XYZ file of C-alpha atoms in Angstrom:
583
model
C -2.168 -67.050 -5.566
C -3.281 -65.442 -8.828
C -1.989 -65.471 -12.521
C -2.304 -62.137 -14.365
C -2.355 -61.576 -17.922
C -2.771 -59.061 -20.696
C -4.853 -59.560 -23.964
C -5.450 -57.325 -26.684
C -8.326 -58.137 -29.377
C -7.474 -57.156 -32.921
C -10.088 -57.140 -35.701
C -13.364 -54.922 -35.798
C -15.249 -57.099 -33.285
C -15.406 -58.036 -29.909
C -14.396 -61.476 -28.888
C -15.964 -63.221 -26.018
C -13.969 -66.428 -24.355
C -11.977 -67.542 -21.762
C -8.386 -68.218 -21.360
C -7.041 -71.579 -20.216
C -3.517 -72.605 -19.925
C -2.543 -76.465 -19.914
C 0.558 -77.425 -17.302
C 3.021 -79.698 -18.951
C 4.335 -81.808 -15.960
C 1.275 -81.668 -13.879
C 2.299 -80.017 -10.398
C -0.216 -77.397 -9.913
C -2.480 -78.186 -12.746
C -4.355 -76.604 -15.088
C -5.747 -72.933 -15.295
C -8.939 -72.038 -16.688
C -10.194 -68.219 -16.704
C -13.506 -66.767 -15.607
C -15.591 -66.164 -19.119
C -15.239 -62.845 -20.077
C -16.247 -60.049 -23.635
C -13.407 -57.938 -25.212
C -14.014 -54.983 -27.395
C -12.236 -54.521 -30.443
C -8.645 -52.679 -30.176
C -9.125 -52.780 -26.580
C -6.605 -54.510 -24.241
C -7.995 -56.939 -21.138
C -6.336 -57.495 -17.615
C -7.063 -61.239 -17.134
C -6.549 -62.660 -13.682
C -6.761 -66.011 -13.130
C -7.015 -67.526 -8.957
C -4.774 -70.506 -8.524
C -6.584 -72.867 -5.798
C -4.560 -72.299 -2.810
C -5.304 -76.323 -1.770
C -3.305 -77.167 -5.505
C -0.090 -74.866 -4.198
C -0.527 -76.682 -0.286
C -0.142 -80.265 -2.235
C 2.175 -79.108 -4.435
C 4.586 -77.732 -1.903
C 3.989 -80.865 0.859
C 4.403 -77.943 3.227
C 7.837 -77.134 2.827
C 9.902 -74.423 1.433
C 10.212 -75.212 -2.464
C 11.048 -73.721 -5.582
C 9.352 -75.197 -9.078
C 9.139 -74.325 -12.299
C 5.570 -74.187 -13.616
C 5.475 -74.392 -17.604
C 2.197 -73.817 -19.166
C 0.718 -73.614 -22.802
C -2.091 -70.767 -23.130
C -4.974 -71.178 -25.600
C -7.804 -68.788 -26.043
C -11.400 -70.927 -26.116
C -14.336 -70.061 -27.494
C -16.865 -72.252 -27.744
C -15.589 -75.401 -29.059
C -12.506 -73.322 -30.634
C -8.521 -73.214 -29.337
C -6.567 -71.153 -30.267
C -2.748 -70.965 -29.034
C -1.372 -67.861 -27.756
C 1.651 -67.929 -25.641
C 4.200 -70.790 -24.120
C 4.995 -69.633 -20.179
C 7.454 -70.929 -17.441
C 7.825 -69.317 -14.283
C 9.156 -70.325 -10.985
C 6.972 -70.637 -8.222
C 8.233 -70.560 -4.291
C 6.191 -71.921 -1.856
C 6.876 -71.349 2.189
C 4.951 -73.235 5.522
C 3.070 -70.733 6.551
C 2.711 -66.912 6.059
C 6.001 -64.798 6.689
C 6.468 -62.682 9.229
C 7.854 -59.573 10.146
C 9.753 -57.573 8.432
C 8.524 -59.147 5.622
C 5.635 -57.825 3.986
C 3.369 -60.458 3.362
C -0.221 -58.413 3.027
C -2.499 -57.498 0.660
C -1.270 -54.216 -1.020
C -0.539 -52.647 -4.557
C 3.331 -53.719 -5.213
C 5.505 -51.103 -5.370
C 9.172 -51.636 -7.427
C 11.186 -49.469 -4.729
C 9.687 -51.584 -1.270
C 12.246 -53.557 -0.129
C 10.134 -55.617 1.970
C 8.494 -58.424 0.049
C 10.605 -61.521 0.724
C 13.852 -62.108 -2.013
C 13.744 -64.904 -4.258
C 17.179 -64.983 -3.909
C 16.860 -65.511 -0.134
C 14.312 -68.534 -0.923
C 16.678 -70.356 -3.353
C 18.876 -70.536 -0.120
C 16.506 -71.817 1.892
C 14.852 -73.830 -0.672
C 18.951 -75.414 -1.269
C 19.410 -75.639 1.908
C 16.072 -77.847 2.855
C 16.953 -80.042 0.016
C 20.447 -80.812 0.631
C 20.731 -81.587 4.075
C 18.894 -84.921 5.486
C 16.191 -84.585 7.738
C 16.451 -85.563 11.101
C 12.443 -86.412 12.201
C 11.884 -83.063 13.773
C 8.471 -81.089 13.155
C 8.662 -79.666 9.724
C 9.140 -76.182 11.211
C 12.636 -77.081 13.497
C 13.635 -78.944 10.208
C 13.817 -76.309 8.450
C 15.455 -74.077 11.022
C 17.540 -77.074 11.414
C 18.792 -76.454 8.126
C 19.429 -73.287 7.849
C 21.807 -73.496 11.206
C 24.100 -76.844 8.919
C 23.883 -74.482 5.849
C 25.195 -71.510 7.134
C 27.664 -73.503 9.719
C 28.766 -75.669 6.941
C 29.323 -72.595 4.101
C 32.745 -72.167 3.265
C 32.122 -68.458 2.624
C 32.300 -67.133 6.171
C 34.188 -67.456 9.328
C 34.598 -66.481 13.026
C 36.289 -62.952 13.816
C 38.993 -64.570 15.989
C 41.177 -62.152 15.491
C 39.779 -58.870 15.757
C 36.473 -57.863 18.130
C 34.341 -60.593 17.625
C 32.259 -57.784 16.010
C 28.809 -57.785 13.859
C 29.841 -57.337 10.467
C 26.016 -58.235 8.542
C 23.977 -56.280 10.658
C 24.193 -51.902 10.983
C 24.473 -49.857 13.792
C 20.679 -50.216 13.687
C 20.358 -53.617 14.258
C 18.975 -53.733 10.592
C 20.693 -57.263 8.431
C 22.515 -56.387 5.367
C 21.057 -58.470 3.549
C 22.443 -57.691 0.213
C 26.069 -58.091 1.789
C 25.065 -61.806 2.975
C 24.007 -62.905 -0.424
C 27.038 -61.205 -2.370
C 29.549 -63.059 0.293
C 27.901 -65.924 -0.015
C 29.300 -66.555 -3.572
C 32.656 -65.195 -2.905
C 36.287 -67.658 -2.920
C 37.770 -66.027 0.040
C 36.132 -66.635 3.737
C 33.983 -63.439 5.417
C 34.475 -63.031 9.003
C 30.964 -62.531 10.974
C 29.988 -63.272 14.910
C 27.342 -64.216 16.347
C 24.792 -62.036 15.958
C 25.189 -62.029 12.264
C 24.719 -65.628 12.445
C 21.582 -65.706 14.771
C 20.044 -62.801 12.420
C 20.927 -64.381 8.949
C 18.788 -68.088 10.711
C 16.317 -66.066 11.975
C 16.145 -64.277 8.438
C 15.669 -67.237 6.755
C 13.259 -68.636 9.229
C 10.692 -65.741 9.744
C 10.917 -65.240 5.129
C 9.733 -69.254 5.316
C 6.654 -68.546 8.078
C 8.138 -69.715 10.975
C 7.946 -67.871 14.706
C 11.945 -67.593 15.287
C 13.672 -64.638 17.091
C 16.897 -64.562 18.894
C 18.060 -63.984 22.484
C 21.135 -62.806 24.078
C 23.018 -64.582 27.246
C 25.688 -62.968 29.175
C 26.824 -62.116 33.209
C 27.990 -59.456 34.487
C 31.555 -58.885 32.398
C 30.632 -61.626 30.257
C 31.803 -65.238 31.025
C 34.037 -67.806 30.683
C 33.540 -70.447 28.036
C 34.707 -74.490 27.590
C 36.561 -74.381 24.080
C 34.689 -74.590 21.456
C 35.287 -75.119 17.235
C 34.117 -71.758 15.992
C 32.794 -70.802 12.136
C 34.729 -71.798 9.496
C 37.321 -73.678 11.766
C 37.706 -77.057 13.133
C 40.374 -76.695 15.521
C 38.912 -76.702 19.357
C 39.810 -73.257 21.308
C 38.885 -70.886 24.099
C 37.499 -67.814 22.042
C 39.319 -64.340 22.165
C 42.133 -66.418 24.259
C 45.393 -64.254 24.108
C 48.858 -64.873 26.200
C 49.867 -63.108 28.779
C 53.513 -63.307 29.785
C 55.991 -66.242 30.159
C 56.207 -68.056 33.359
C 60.125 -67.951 32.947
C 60.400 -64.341 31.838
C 59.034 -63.061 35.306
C 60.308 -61.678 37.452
C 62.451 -60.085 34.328
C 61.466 -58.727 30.692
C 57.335 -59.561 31.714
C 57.306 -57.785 34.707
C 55.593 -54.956 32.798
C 53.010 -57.588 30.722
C 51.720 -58.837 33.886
C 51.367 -55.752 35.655
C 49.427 -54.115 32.773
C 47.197 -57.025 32.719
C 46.441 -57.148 36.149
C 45.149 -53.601 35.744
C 43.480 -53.635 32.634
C 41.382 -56.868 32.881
C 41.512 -57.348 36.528
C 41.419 -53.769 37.988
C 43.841 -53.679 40.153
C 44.951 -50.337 40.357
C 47.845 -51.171 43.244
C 50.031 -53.261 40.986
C 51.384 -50.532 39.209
C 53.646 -50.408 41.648
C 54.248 -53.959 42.729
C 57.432 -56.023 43.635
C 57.557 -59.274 41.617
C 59.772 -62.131 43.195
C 59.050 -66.028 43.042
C 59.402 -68.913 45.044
C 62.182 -70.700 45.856
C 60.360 -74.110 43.940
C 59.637 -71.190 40.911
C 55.842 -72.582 41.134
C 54.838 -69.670 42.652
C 54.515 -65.669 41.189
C 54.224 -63.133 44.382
C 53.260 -59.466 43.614
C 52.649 -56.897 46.781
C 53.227 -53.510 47.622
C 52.708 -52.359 51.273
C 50.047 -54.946 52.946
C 48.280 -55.560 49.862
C 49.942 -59.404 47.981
C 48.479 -61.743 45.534
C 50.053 -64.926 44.516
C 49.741 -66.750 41.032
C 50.754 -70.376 41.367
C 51.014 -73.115 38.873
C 48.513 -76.388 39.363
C 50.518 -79.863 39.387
C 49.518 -80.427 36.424
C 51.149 -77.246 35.070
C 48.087 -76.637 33.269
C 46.020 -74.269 35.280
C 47.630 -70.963 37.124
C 46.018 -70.608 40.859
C 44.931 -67.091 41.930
C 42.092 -65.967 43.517
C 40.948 -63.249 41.358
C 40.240 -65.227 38.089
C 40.213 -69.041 36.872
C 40.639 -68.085 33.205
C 44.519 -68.307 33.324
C 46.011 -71.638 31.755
C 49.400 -72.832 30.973
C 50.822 -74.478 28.134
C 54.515 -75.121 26.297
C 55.095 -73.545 23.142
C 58.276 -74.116 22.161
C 59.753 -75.066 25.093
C 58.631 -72.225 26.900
C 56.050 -72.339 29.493
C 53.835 -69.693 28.407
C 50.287 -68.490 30.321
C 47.354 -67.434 28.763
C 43.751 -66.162 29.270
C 41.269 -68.238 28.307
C 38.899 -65.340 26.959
C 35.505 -65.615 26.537
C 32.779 -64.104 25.384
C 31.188 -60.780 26.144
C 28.067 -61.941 25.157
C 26.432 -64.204 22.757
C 23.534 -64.137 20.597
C 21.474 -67.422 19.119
C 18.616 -67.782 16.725
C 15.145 -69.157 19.411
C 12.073 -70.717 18.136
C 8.898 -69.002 19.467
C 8.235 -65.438 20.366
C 7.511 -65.964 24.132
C 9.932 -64.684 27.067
C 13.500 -66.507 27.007
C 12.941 -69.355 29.536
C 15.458 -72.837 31.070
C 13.081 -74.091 27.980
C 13.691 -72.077 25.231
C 15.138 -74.169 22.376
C 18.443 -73.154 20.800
C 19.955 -73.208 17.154
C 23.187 -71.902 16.711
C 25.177 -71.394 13.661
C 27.910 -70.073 15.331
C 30.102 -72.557 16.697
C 30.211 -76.237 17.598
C 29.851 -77.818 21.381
C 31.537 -81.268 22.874
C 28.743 -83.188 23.356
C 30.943 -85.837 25.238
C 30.613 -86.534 28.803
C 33.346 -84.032 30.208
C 32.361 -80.496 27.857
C 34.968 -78.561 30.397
C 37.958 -80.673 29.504
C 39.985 -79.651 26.842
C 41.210 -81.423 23.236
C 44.311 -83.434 24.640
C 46.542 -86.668 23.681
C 44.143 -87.971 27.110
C 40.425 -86.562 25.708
C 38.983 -86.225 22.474
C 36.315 -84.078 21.812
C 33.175 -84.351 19.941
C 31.906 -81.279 17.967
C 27.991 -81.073 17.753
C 26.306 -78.371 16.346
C 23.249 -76.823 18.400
C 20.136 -77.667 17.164
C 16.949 -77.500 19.131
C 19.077 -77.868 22.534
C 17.144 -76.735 25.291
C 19.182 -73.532 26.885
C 19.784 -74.588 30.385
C 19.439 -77.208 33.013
C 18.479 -74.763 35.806
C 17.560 -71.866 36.469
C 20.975 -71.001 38.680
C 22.529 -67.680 37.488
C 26.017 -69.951 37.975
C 26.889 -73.064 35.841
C 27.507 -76.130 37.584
C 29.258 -78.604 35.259
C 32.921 -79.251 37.339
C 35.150 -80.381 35.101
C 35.804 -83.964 36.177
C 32.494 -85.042 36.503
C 30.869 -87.110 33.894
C 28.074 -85.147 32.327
C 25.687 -86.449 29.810
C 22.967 -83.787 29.036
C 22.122 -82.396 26.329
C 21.906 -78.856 27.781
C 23.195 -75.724 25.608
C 24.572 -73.190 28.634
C 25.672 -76.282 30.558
C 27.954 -77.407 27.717
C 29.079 -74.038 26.329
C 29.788 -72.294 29.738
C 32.853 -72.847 31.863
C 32.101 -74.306 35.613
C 31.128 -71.652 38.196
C 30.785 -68.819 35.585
C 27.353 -66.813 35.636
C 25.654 -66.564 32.537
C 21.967 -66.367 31.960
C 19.421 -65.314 29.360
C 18.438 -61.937 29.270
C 14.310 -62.049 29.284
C 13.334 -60.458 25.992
C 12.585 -62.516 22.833
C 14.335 -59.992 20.091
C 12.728 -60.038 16.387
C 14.616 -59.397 13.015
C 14.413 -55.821 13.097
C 14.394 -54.801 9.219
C 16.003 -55.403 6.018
C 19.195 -53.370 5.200
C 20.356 -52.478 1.334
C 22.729 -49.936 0.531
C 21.888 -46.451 0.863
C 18.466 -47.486 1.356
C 16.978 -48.174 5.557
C 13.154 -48.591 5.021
C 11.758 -51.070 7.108
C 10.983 -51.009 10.911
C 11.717 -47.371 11.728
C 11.361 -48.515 15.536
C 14.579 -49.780 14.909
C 15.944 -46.049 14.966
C 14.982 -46.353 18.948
C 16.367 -49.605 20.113
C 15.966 -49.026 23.614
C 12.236 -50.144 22.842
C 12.400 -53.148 21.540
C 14.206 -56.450 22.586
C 18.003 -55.023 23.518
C 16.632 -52.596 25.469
C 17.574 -54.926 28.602
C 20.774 -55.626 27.035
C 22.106 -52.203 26.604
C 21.440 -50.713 30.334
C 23.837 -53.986 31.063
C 26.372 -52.946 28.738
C 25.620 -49.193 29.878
C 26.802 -49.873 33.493
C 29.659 -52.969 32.331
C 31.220 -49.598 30.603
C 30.056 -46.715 33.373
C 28.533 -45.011 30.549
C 24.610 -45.126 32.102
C 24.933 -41.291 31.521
C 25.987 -39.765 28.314
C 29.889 -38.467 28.751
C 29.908 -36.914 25.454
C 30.500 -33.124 24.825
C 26.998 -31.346 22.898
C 28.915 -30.213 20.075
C 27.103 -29.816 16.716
C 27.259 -32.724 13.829
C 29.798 -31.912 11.104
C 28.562 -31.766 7.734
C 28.706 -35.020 5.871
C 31.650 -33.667 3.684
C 33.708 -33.223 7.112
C 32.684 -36.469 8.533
C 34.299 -39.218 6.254
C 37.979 -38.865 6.185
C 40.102 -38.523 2.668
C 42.181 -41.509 2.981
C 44.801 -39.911 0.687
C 46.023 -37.615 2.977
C 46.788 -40.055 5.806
C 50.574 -41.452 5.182
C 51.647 -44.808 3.828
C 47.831 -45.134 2.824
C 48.661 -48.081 -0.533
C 44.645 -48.451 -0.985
C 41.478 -47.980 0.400
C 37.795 -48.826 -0.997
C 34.219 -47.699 0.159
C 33.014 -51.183 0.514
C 29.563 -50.149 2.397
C 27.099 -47.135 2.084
C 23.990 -46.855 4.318
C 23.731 -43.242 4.578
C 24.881 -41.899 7.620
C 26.830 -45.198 8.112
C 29.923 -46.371 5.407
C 32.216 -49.165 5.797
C 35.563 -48.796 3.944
C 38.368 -50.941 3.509
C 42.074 -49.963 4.106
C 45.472 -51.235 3.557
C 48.390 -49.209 4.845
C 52.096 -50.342 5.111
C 50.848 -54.120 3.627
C 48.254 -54.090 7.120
C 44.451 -54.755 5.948
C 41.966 -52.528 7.932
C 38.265 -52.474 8.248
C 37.212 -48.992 8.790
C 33.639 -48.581 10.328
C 32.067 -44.267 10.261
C 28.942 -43.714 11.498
C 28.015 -39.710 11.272
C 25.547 -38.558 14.224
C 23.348 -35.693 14.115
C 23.807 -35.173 17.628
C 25.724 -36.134 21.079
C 22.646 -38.301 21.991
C 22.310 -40.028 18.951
C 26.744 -40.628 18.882
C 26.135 -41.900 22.562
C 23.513 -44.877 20.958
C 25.936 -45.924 18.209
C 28.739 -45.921 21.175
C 26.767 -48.084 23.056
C 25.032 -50.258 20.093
C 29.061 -50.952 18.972
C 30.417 -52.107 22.456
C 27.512 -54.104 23.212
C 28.253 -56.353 19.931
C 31.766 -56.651 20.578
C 32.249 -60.819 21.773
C 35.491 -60.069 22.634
C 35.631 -59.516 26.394
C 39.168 -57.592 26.648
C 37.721 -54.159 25.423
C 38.777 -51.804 27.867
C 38.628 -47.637 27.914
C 41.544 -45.953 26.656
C 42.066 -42.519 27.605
C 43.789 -40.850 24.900
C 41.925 -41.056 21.395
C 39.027 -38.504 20.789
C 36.338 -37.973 23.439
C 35.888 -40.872 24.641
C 37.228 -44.536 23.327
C 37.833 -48.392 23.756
C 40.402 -50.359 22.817
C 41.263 -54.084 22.769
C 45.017 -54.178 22.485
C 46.433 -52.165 19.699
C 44.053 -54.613 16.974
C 40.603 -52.874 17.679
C 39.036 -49.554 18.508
C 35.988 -48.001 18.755
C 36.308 -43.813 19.159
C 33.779 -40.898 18.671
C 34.618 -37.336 18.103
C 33.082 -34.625 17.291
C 29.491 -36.724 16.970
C 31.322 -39.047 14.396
C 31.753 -43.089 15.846
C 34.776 -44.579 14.284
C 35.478 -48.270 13.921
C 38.565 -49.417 13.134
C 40.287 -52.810 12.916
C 43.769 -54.496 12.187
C 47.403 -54.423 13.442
C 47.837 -50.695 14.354
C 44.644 -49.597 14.708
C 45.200 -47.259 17.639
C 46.996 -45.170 15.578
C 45.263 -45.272 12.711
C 42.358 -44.358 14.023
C 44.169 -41.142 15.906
C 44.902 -40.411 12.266
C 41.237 -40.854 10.781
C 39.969 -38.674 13.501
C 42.652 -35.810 13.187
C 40.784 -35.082 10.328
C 37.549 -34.676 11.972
């Protein structure tokens, strides 16, 4: 480290001296300058090297913010004479950072992004302090902390209700960085998922010099999860579960709420068509047409509903009405992983996202008969086996501390996707200037990912129409002209990428543009936006723009004309047929 000063000699003589600065609370110590001559009228860059072994005591190897406060003399000879009074604050991290963070030798430049924000460090230097260590190696304790700050921070929550989308990273897989520190201070809860999560520790961790990426599990269609207390709440649930029809109400007014999503989860193109009836003991829901039947029947416990296309139906009164839901899941999932080596059974696992049951039965769930025990992940080792399948039955006492074991529901296949996948570059409004490999995705880390999410969508060729990119003046819509529009805001502004918020008819709507050049570069924000969605219910819906996906009427994604729209909240279907008739 070095301390860099100016002086300026008045008088009609040169000086010579040396500068030497006295520390009031001893922490780093005193400074003492090389000796050096100054001509008269003539102003001299002093630098001063601070020992490097002084800042390694002073920090104890940890991340830690001081203030230094010094008294500067000028000596010559046996003469003092006082100059200046100085505090600054001085950060210290464990080891060198690491990328994206500049952290070489180079002139500074005012307009590079990259050299690590203080205001990052006071978060991890707050959030070190604050939380009680736990006797891992200094590096996991300081990951450690960063997963219980962020978990713990009142300032953000889980998307439950929309797509389980990224909100604090771009369509480049870049962190908005700037975004995450703003939000932090707000009074009202942001919604994020788990990507945003995973890069915001892995952030933190790589700015204080430790090796931490991230890596992504997921199956085929995703998987099914054990309930879990997301973000921000404490209440134990299935995520993205939604209900499905009333066990009374069919055969009758539900016919139509089954059938629809039979066909849109479950593909089942024949039930369309179906006759409903039940059994005579009304435990039982038939559907056929022709030769072709499937049967949905309640368990004993009228908990669970039998069938043999899916376990992720459950039952439960509301109300005094028996009403069936899907349990959900998740798409994906993304974690923050210590070490840049291949994703392994050993990697080790922090996870701001959500809290596990570390009890002995992880698949039952919260009842008047169990109690669950939130834990957050810390350290956990990923898996137990190397088995593409879980096998944790429900009813079986299990006592391990494994993360996929604890997280994943019994018999679903989920497994880690091989590449280790780095921070890929710092994000600030209107400005993307780190890690320009991040503009081709497909070579780094989620490369792997994306051809799964390619064929999970049958989009492994590009279905898009080469039309050329509208100018940028065509490409972001004039909210005033759609109807019952009371206000809208441009929150975000990266460029070719703006995030706006929207309220129409008292309905709040996040509104997500992304203008591409071309077809091919459309197609890679189209598949960079589905493959971050958690929610697993996305499904293709035929009538909005050239091609689009839908979850519900809450959540679409749509491109036309080279433009990828985003939208989200109660009517967004429509809303976003309305955006795009502009376009």
């Amino acid at each position: 480290m070095k301390q860099r000063g100016a002086v300026y000699c008045e008088g009609g003589s040169s000086l010579s001296g040396r500068i030497k600065a006295k520390e009031s609370t001893p922490i780093i110590g005193d400074l003492t300058s090389d000796e050096f001559t100054i001509n008269a009228g003539d102003t001299k860059n002093i630098t001063i090297n601070i020992d490097a072994a002084k800042l390694k005591d002073a920090s104890q190897n940890k991340v830690k913010n001081f203030g230094a406060n010094w008294e500067w003399t000028f000596v010559r000879g046996t003469d003092e004479t006082f100059l200046i009074n100085s505090s600054q604050n001085i950060y210290t991290v464990i080891a060198r950072p690491l990328s994206p963070w500049i952290c070489t030798s180079q002139p500074y430049d005012e307009g590079e992004i990259g050299y690590i924000w203080t205001d990052l460090l006071d978060v991890c230097c707050s959030a070190y302090k604050s939380n009680p260590k736990s006797g891992l190696p200094n590096d996991l304790e300081h990951v450690r902390a960063y997963t219980l700050e962020l978990n713990n921070n009142r300032a953000f929550k889980y998307d439950v209700d929309g797509g389980g989308a990224s909100y604090y990273t771009t369509d480049l897989q870049m962190i908005k960085l700037q975004k995450y520190l703003k939000d932090r201070m707000g009074t009202s809860a942001k919604v994020l998922n788990c990507t945003d999560c995973a890069n915001i520790v892995a952030t933190e961790a790589v700015a204080s010099g430790i090796d931490c990426t991230m890596g992504i599990m997921t199956g085929l269609s995703g998987f099914a999860c054990n309930q879990i207390q997301a973000i921000g709440y404490t209440v134990w649930k299935f995520p993205f579960e939604f209900f499905v029809f009333s066990w009374t109400n069919v055969p009758g007014i539900h016919d139509d709420r089954l059938r629809k999503y039979l066909k849109e989860r479950h593909h089942i193109d024949w039930i369309s068509t179906a006759i409903i009836s039940k059994s005579n003991d009304g435990k039982t829901i038939y559907l056929s047409q022709d030769a072709k039947t499937l049967s949905l029947t309640l368990n004993d416990e009228v908990s669970e509903v039998l069938c043999s296309f899916t376990n992720r139906l459950i039952a439960r009164m509301e109300n005094g009405e028996l009403k069936i839901f899907d349990k959900g899941g998740f798409s994906y999932h993304q974690v923050a992983v210590i070490g840049s080596a291949v994703r392994s059974k050993q990697s080790s696992v922090f996870d701001a996202c959500l809290k596990l049951d570390e009890g002995s039965y992880p698949g039952k769930s919260e009842s008047n008969t169990y109690t669950k025990k939130p834990m957050l992940p810390i350290n956990y080792t990923f898996s137990e086996t190397e088995d593409l399948y879980v096998n944790v039955p429900v009813t079986t006492p299990y006592n391990r501390p494994y993360y996929r074991e604890r997280l994943v529901e019994d018999r679903s296949l989920c497994s880690w996707l091989s590449c280790p996948i780095p921070v890929a570059g710092i994000a600030t409004t209107t400005t993307i200037t780190i890690a320009k490999e991040a503009m081709y995705m497909e070579g780094n880390g989620y490369h792997e990912y994306f051809d799964i999410v390619k064929k999970r969508f049958g989009l492994d060729e590009n279905p898009l129409p080469k039309k050329p990119g509208l100018s940028v003046e065509n490409a972001f819509p004039d909210f005033k002209k759609i109807p019952g529009i009371d206000q809208f805001e441009l929150e975000e502004d990266y460029g070719e990428q703006k995030v706006y918020s929207a309220i129409r008819d008292g309905n709040k709507y996040r509104v997500d543009i992304h203008k591409a050049a071309d077809e091919q570069k459309a197609y890679l924000v189209l598949i960079r936006r589905l493959a971050f969605i958690q929610n697993p219910g996305i499904n293709r819906h035929n009538d909005l723009g050239d091609i689009a996906f839908t979850i519900d009427d809450s959540y679409a994604i749509a491109v036309r004309n080279n433009v990828v729209i985003t939208v989200s909240g109660r009517g967004a279907v429509q809303f976003a047929k309305e955006i795009m008739e502009q376009l």
